[in-house]
Coordinates of C-alpha atoms and ligand atoms in Angstrom, one line a residue:
M27 CA 61.0 95.5 103.8
K28 CA 61.1 98.9 102.9
T29 CA 63.7 100.4 100.6
I30 CA 67.1 101.2 102.4
I31 CA 67.6 104.8 101.8
E32 CA 70.8 107.0 101.8
P33 CA 71.0 107.8 105.6
F34 CA 71.7 111.6 104.8
K35 CA 70.3 114.6 103.2
I36 CA 72.5 116.7 100.7
K37 CA 73.8 120.0 101.9
S38 CA 76.4 120.8 99.2
V39 CA 76.4 119.5 95.7
E40 CA 79.3 119.0 93.2
P41 CA 78.0 119.1 89.5
I42 CA 78.9 116.4 87.1
R43 CA 79.8 116.9 83.7
F44 CA 77.9 115.3 80.8
T45 CA 79.6 114.4 77.7
T46 CA 78.4 112.8 74.4
K47 CA 79.5 109.4 73.2
D48 CA 81.6 111.0 70.3
E49 CA 83.4 113.2 72.7
R50 CA 84.1 110.2 74.9
I51 CA 85.6 108.4 72.3
K52 CA 87.9 111.3 71.2
I53 CA 88.8 111.7 75.0
L54 CA 89.6 108.1 75.5
Q55 CA 91.8 108.1 72.2
D56 CA 93.7 111.2 73.4
A57 CA 94.4 109.5 76.9
G58 CA 95.9 106.3 75.0
F59 CA 92.9 104.3 76.2
N60 CA 94.0 104.5 79.6
P61 CA 91.4 105.6 82.0
F62 CA 94.1 106.7 84.5
L63 CA 94.9 109.4 82.2
I64 CA 91.4 110.9 81.6
H65 CA 90.9 114.1 83.3
A66 CA 88.3 113.5 86.3
D67 CA 86.3 116.4 84.8
D68 CA 85.6 114.2 81.7
V69 CA 84.2 111.3 84.0
L70 CA 80.3 111.1 84.6
I71 CA 80.6 108.4 87.6
D72 CA 84.0 107.6 88.9
L73 CA 84.4 104.3 90.3
L74 CA 88.3 104.2 90.0
T75 CA 88.9 103.9 93.7
D76 CA 87.1 104.1 97.3
S77 CA 90.2 105.7 98.5
G78 CA 90.1 109.2 99.8
T79 CA 87.1 109.9 97.7
S80 CA 84.5 109.9 100.5
A81 CA 82.0 112.9 101.1
M82 CA 82.6 114.2 104.3
S83 CA 79.6 115.3 106.9
S84 CA 78.7 118.6 107.9
D85 CA 80.3 117.6 111.3
Q86 CA 83.5 116.8 109.9
W87 CA 83.5 120.1 108.0
A88 CA 82.8 121.8 111.3
G89 CA 85.7 119.7 112.9
V90 CA 87.9 121.1 110.0
M91 CA 87.3 124.7 111.3
R92 CA 87.9 123.6 114.7
G93 CA 91.2 122.2 113.9
D94 CA 94.2 123.2 116.2
E95 CA 97.2 124.0 114.0
S96 CA 99.7 123.9 116.9
Y97 CA 103.0 122.3 115.8
A98 CA 103.2 120.4 118.9
G99 CA 100.4 119.1 121.4
A100 CA 97.6 120.4 119.5
K101 CA 94.1 119.8 120.8
S102 CA 93.1 118.2 117.6
F103 CA 95.9 115.3 118.1
Y104 CA 94.0 114.4 121.5
V105 CA 90.7 114.3 119.8
F106 CA 92.0 112.0 117.2
E107 CA 93.9 109.9 119.6
K108 CA 90.9 109.5 121.7
A109 CA 88.7 108.3 118.8
V110 CA 91.3 105.9 117.6
K111 CA 91.7 104.4 121.0
K112 CA 88.0 103.9 121.5
I113 CA 88.1 101.5 118.4
T114 CA 91.6 99.9 118.7
G115 CA 92.2 100.1 122.4
D116 CA 95.8 100.5 121.6
K117 CA 98.1 102.4 123.9
F118 CA 100.2 104.3 121.2
I119 CA 98.4 105.9 118.5
I120 CA 100.9 107.6 115.8
P121 CA 99.2 109.8 113.0
T122 CA 100.5 109.3 109.4
H123 CA 99.6 110.8 105.9
Q124 CA 98.4 107.8 104.6
G125 CA 98.2 104.1 105.0
R126 CA 101.4 103.4 103.1
A127 CA 103.4 106.0 105.4
A128 CA 102.3 103.7 108.4
E129 CA 103.6 100.6 106.6
K130 CA 106.8 102.1 105.6
I131 CA 107.7 103.0 109.1
L132 CA 106.5 99.5 110.5
F133 CA 108.4 97.6 108.0
S134 CA 111.4 99.7 108.0
I135 CA 111.9 98.9 111.5
L136 CA 110.8 95.3 111.7
G137 CA 111.4 94.0 108.0
G138 CA 114.9 93.2 106.3
P139 CA 116.3 90.5 104.4
G140 CA 115.7 87.0 105.7
K141 CA 112.2 88.0 107.2
Y142 CA 108.8 86.8 106.4
F143 CA 105.5 88.5 106.7
P144 CA 102.4 86.3 106.4
N145 CA 99.1 88.1 105.5
N146 CA 95.7 86.7 104.3
T147 CA 96.5 89.1 101.1
H148 CA 98.9 91.7 101.0
F149 CA 97.5 94.9 99.5
D150 CA 99.8 96.2 96.7
T151 CA 101.4 99.0 98.9
T152 CA 101.9 96.7 101.7
R153 CA 103.6 94.1 99.5
A154 CA 105.7 96.8 98.1
N155 CA 106.9 98.2 101.7
V156 CA 107.6 94.6 102.8
E157 CA 109.6 94.0 99.9
F158 CA 111.3 97.2 99.7
S159 CA 112.9 96.5 103.2
G160 CA 114.2 93.2 101.8
A161 CA 111.7 91.0 103.5
E162 CA 109.2 88.6 101.8
A163 CA 105.5 89.3 101.6
V164 CA 103.6 85.7 101.9
D165 CA 99.8 85.4 101.2
I166 CA 98.1 82.6 103.2
L167 CA 94.5 82.8 101.9
N168 CA 91.9 80.3 102.7
E169 CA 91.0 78.2 99.6
V170 CA 87.5 79.3 98.9
G171 CA 89.0 82.9 98.7
K172 CA 90.8 82.0 95.7
H173 CA 87.8 81.1 93.5
P174 CA 85.6 84.0 92.2
E175 CA 82.7 81.8 91.2
Q176 CA 82.3 80.3 94.8
N177 CA 80.0 81.9 97.2
A178 CA 80.9 81.8 100.9
P179 CA 80.4 84.3 103.8
F180 CA 84.1 85.0 104.9
K181 CA 86.3 84.6 101.7
G182 CA 88.9 86.9 103.3
N183 CA 89.9 84.2 105.8
M184 CA 93.4 83.2 106.4
D185 CA 94.3 79.4 106.1
V186 CA 95.2 78.8 109.9
E187 CA 96.7 75.4 109.3
A188 CA 99.0 76.8 106.4
L189 CA 100.0 79.5 108.6
E190 CA 101.3 77.2 111.3
S191 CA 103.0 75.1 109.1
F192 CA 104.7 78.1 107.5
I193 CA 105.7 79.3 111.0
K194 CA 107.3 76.0 111.6
K195 CA 108.9 76.0 108.2
V196 CA 110.7 79.2 108.1
G197 CA 111.1 79.4 112.0
K198 CA 109.3 82.1 114.3
E199 CA 112.5 84.1 114.8
N200 CA 111.9 85.0 111.1
I201 CA 108.5 86.3 111.5
P202 CA 108.5 89.8 113.1
F203 CA 104.6 89.7 112.9
V204 CA 101.7 88.2 111.4
M205 CA 99.1 90.5 109.5
L206 CA 95.5 90.2 108.6
T207 CA 93.9 92.6 106.2
I208 CA 90.1 93.5 106.9
T209 CA 88.5 93.4 104.6
N210 CA 90.7 91.8 101.9
N211 CA 90.9 94.5 99.4
S212 CA 93.0 92.5 96.9
G213 CA 90.6 89.4 97.2
G214 CA 87.6 91.3 96.4
G215 CA 86.7 93.4 99.6
Q216 CA 85.8 90.1 101.2
P217 CA 85.7 89.9 105.0
V218 CA 87.4 88.0 107.8
S219 CA 85.3 86.2 110.4
M220 CA 86.0 86.8 114.1
Q221 CA 86.4 83.1 114.5
N222 CA 89.3 83.3 112.0
I223 CA 90.8 86.3 113.7
K224 CA 90.5 84.5 117.1
D225 CA 92.4 81.4 115.4
V226 CA 95.0 83.4 113.8
S227 CA 95.5 85.2 117.2
S228 CA 95.7 81.7 119.0
V229 CA 98.4 80.5 116.6
C230 CA 100.2 83.9 117.1
K231 CA 100.1 83.5 120.8
K232 CA 101.3 79.9 120.8
Y233 CA 104.6 81.1 119.0
K234 CA 104.7 84.4 120.6
L235 CA 104.2 86.5 117.5
P236 CA 102.3 89.9 117.4
L237 CA 99.3 90.3 115.2
F238 CA 98.7 93.5 113.3
F239 CA 95.6 94.2 111.4
D240 CA 95.7 96.3 108.1
A241 CA 92.6 97.8 109.1
C242 CA 91.6 99.9 106.4
R243 CA 87.9 98.7 106.1
F244 CA 87.5 97.5 109.7
A245 CA 83.9 98.8 109.9
E246 CA 82.5 97.2 106.9
N247 CA 84.5 93.9 108.2
A248 CA 82.6 94.3 111.6
Y249 CA 79.3 94.8 109.9
F250 CA 79.7 91.7 107.8
I251 CA 80.5 89.8 111.0
K252 CA 77.1 91.3 112.4
L253 CA 75.1 90.1 109.4
R254 CA 76.8 86.7 108.8
E255 CA 78.3 85.2 112.1
K256 CA 76.5 83.5 114.8
G257 CA 76.5 85.3 118.0
Y258 CA 76.9 88.9 116.7
A259 CA 73.5 89.9 115.4
N260 CA 72.7 91.7 118.6
K261 CA 76.0 93.3 119.2
S262 CA 76.6 96.7 118.3
V263 CA 79.2 97.4 115.5
L264 CA 81.3 99.5 117.9
E265 CA 81.4 96.4 120.2
I266 CA 82.4 94.0 117.2
C267 CA 85.1 96.5 116.3
Q268 CA 86.4 96.5 119.9
E269 CA 86.6 92.8 120.0
I270 CA 88.2 92.5 116.5
F271 CA 91.2 94.8 117.6
S272 CA 91.3 93.1 121.3
Y273 CA 92.9 90.2 119.4
A274 CA 95.5 92.2 117.9
D275 CA 98.8 94.0 119.1
G276 CA 98.5 96.9 116.7
S277 CA 97.1 98.2 113.2
T278 CA 98.1 100.4 110.2
M279 CA 95.4 102.3 108.7
S280 CA 94.6 104.2 105.7
A281 CA 92.0 106.6 107.0
K282 CA 91.0 107.4 103.2
K283 CA 88.7 104.4 103.6
D284 CA 86.8 103.7 106.8
A285 CA 87.4 106.9 108.6
L286 CA 85.7 108.7 105.6
V287 CA 88.3 111.5 105.1
N288 CA 90.3 112.4 102.0
I289 CA 93.6 112.1 103.6
G290 CA 95.2 110.5 106.6
G291 CA 96.1 107.3 108.3
W292 CA 97.6 105.9 111.7
L293 CA 99.8 103.3 113.0
S294 CA 98.8 101.9 116.6
M295 CA 100.4 99.3 118.7
N296 CA 100.7 98.2 122.4
D297 CA 104.4 97.7 122.6
E298 CA 106.2 100.7 124.1
E299 CA 109.8 100.2 122.7
L300 CA 108.2 99.8 119.1
A301 CA 106.2 102.7 119.5
M302 CA 109.2 104.7 120.6
K303 CA 111.3 103.4 117.5
C304 CA 108.2 104.1 115.3
R305 CA 108.0 107.8 116.5
N306 CA 111.5 108.5 115.9
L307 CA 111.3 107.5 112.4
L308 CA 108.1 109.4 112.0
I309 CA 109.8 112.6 113.1
V310 CA 112.4 112.1 110.1
T311 CA 109.8 111.2 107.5
E312 CA 106.4 112.3 108.4
G313 CA 106.4 115.0 111.2
F314 CA 106.2 115.5 114.9
P315 CA 104.2 112.7 116.6
T316 CA 101.2 114.8 117.4
Y317 CA 100.7 115.4 113.7
G318 CA 102.4 113.0 111.7
G319 CA 102.2 114.5 108.3
L320 CA 98.7 115.9 108.7
A321 CA 97.1 119.2 109.7
G322 CA 95.1 119.5 112.7
R323 CA 92.0 120.0 110.7
D324 CA 92.7 116.6 109.1
L325 CA 92.8 114.8 112.6
E326 CA 89.5 116.4 113.5
A327 CA 87.8 115.1 110.2
I328 CA 89.2 111.6 110.9
A329 CA 88.2 111.7 114.7
Q330 CA 84.6 112.7 113.6
G331 CA 84.6 110.1 110.5
L332 CA 85.4 107.3 113.0
E333 CA 82.0 108.0 115.0
E334 CA 80.1 108.0 111.9
V335 CA 81.6 104.8 110.1
V336 CA 80.5 102.5 113.0
D337 CA 76.8 103.9 112.7
E338 CA 74.8 101.2 111.6
H339 CA 72.4 103.2 109.3
Y340 CA 75.4 104.2 107.5
L341 CA 76.8 100.6 107.3
Q342 CA 73.6 99.2 106.3
Y343 CA 73.3 101.7 103.5
R344 CA 76.9 101.0 102.6
I345 CA 77.0 97.4 102.3
R346 CA 73.5 97.3 100.7
S347 CA 74.3 99.6 97.9
T348 CA 77.3 97.7 96.8
E349 CA 75.4 94.4 97.1
Y350 CA 72.5 96.2 95.2
L351 CA 74.9 96.8 92.1
G352 CA 76.1 93.4 92.5
E353 CA 72.7 91.8 92.3
K354 CA 71.2 93.8 89.4
L355 CA 74.5 92.7 87.5
M356 CA 73.9 89.2 88.5
N357 CA 70.5 89.0 87.7
N358 CA 71.4 90.0 84.2
G359 CA 73.9 87.0 83.8
I360 CA 76.8 89.3 84.4
P361 CA 79.8 87.3 86.1
I362 CA 81.1 88.9 89.0
I363 CA 83.1 87.8 92.0
E364 CA 80.4 86.4 94.6
P365 CA 79.2 87.5 96.9
P366 CA 79.6 91.3 96.4
G367 CA 82.4 92.4 98.9
G368 CA 81.9 95.8 100.9
H369 CA 83.6 98.4 98.8
A370 CA 83.5 97.2 95.3
I371 CA 82.2 95.0 92.7
Y372 CA 84.6 93.1 90.5
I373 CA 83.5 91.8 87.1
D374 CA 85.1 88.7 85.9
A375 CA 86.6 89.6 82.6
K376 CA 87.4 86.1 81.4
R377 CA 83.7 85.0 81.6
F378 CA 82.4 88.4 80.4
V379 CA 84.4 88.3 77.3
P380 CA 85.6 84.7 76.8
H381 CA 86.6 85.4 73.3
L382 CA 89.4 87.7 74.3
K383 CA 92.8 86.1 75.3
P384 CA 94.7 87.6 78.3
E385 CA 97.3 89.0 75.9
E386 CA 94.4 90.9 74.4
Y387 CA 93.6 92.4 77.9
P388 CA 89.9 91.7 78.4
G389 CA 89.6 93.6 81.5
Q390 CA 90.9 96.9 79.7
S391 CA 88.5 96.2 77.0
I392 CA 85.4 96.3 79.3
V393 CA 86.9 99.4 81.2
C394 CA 87.2 101.3 77.8
E395 CA 83.7 100.1 76.6
M396 CA 82.2 101.3 79.9
Y397 CA 83.6 104.6 79.5
I398 CA 82.5 105.1 76.1
E399 CA 79.2 103.8 76.7
G400 CA 78.2 105.7 79.7
G401 CA 81.1 107.9 81.2
I402 CA 82.0 105.5 83.9
R403 CA 85.6 105.1 84.9
A404 CA 86.6 101.7 86.4
C405 CA 89.8 100.1 87.0
E406 CA 91.4 96.9 85.2
I407 CA 92.8 94.6 87.9
G408 CA 94.4 91.8 85.5
S409 CA 97.1 91.4 83.4
I410 CA 97.9 94.9 82.8
M411 CA 98.2 95.4 86.5
F412 CA 99.9 92.2 87.6
G413 CA 101.1 90.7 84.4
K414 CA 104.9 90.0 83.8
Y415 CA 106.9 88.7 80.9
D416 CA 109.0 85.8 80.5
N417 CA 112.5 85.9 78.9
D418 CA 111.0 85.7 75.5
G419 CA 109.0 88.8 76.2
K420 CA 105.7 86.7 76.2
L421 CA 103.1 87.9 78.7
I422 CA 102.6 85.6 81.9
P423 CA 99.1 86.5 82.6
A424 CA 97.5 87.5 86.2
M425 CA 95.8 84.9 87.9
M426 CA 92.5 86.6 87.5
E427 CA 91.2 89.2 84.9
L428 CA 88.9 91.5 86.8
V429 CA 87.4 94.9 86.5
R430 CA 86.8 96.6 89.8
M431 CA 84.1 99.2 90.2
A432 CA 85.0 100.8 93.7
I433 CA 82.2 102.7 95.3
P434 CA 83.2 105.9 97.0
R435 CA 81.7 106.5 100.3
R436 CA 78.4 108.6 100.7
V437 CA 79.1 110.0 97.2
Y438 CA 76.6 108.4 94.7
T439 CA 72.7 107.9 95.3
Q440 CA 70.7 104.9 94.0
S441 CA 69.8 106.3 90.8
H442 CA 73.5 106.9 90.0
I443 CA 74.1 103.0 90.9
D444 CA 71.0 102.1 88.6
Y445 CA 72.7 104.2 85.7
V446 CA 75.9 102.1 86.4
A447 CA 74.2 98.9 86.2
E448 CA 72.4 100.0 82.9
V449 CA 75.6 100.8 81.3
V450 CA 77.3 97.6 82.0
I451 CA 74.3 95.6 81.1
E452 CA 74.3 97.6 77.8
V453 CA 78.2 96.7 77.3
F454 CA 77.3 93.0 78.2
N455 CA 74.6 92.9 75.6
R456 CA 77.0 93.7 73.0
R457 CA 80.0 91.8 74.5
E458 CA 80.8 89.5 71.7
K459 CA 81.7 92.7 69.5
L460 CA 84.3 93.8 72.2
K461 CA 87.8 94.1 70.8
G462 CA 91.0 93.5 72.6
Y463 CA 93.7 95.9 73.2
K464 CA 97.6 96.0 72.7
I465 CA 100.2 98.1 74.9
T466 CA 102.0 100.7 72.8
Y467 CA 103.9 102.4 75.5
E468 CA 104.5 100.9 79.1
A469 CA 106.9 102.2 82.1
P470 CA 109.2 99.4 83.6
L471 CA 107.3 99.7 87.1
L472 CA 103.7 100.0 87.8
R473 CA 102.7 100.2 84.3
H474 CA 99.1 100.4 84.5
F475 CA 99.1 104.0 85.7
T476 CA 100.8 105.5 82.5
A477 CA 100.6 102.7 79.9
Q478 CA 99.2 103.6 76.4
F479 CA 97.2 101.3 74.2
A480 CA 95.6 100.7 70.9
P481 CA 92.4 98.7 69.8
L482 CA 93.3 95.6 68.0
Ligands
PLP515 C1 94.4 101.7 100.7 C2 95.0 100.5 101.3 C3 96.4 100.8 101.7 C4 97.2 102.1 101.7 O1 96.8 102.8 102.2 P1 97.0 104.4 101.5 O2 96.4 105.6 102.3 O3 96.5 104.4 100.2 O4 98.5 104.7 101.3 C5 96.9 99.6 102.6 N1 96.1 98.4 102.5 C6 94.9 98.4 102.3 C7 94.0 97.3 102.5 C8 94.2 99.3 101.5 O5 93.1 99.1 101.0

């Protein structure tokens, strides 16, 4: 087989700034050893997130110029609506400025104290919106999904039996809907199988519960189904997407992921009464229902992005380039969550630096070292992000200590990825020398964004 190449030519380039190791040590120190506080201009390869960081195509930029900025009933809305309907098949399509805006509206209307929302794994904004409404967010992930070292094709699957027991336990009247996150972002970008989607949908039908998708990476999920699930190899990704959505009653979406744009989202559904309530709240919080917090040009870019994201050359390149980085690391003995997910590679910091205890923040140590070694910015997903304190002020560590390298869509080429692998391997080769960190400042909530550190 020949090399899988980037399925695009580059028309417009954005220079990246090179720094020396000494400069980076100073920059990191000034940022309190927190990469969130580094200026993006001081980063060579930015793998902090795949959200809103996609490169748009020339057709998307052309759409930006075509954008109709009429307040109500803009032409661009109908272009957007048609593109979203083509994929979801849903009757009511409501634009929002991000995924969390769609979540806020949905959970404000259907959440509240005494309610439960089962999901394979809630993403952090989803969980926050469920809990903000007073309801409880419940993760019901398949057992294999909880083990980073175990390899399985669909580690994002929900545990269907556990879902049914849960419904019986709390009562279906207390569950406004069931949610599936495709792919499972918090669980390593792992896909959900069509069989699992069907099984969850049957349980929902049995108890007359609606099923919603948190659909941020629906196209990546569909491509994994095509590659890994029997009976789908000869179906087009668009057909697979349409089948996926046919099992659900609605979706929330962050267009900053699989719509290949820098801002946007939607809320879709088939229930007319619910759609009316959502639109009424949308008008208060986001804007008129034909723009929902976005400009006409954003709606055009999303519509075009949805055409491009189901292109199989794009998806082959996308999934392969993530896997390629994963393979390079694994071949050098670097422990990662296996198999590689769709949008990111997750280093297992506990196995990378086993000499560091959770209270020495092993993930942060690797993140800082990757920046110093090669100007790469990654994100700790471990005890800094999810750690809590007990009554004596002792750290209750997170379940896993991970470092996430999220790959922006269509932004970096194979040589960038080769470089990333070289830097990580370099850091791994001197892993025994890596030191831990302590927190010198932290905010009461979401501390990972603003915390300051000092090396131990
Ligand atoms: C990004 C994301 C969201 C939230 O979307 P925003 O556009 O960042 O508000 C929700 N769920 C998942 C799975 C995500 O990845």
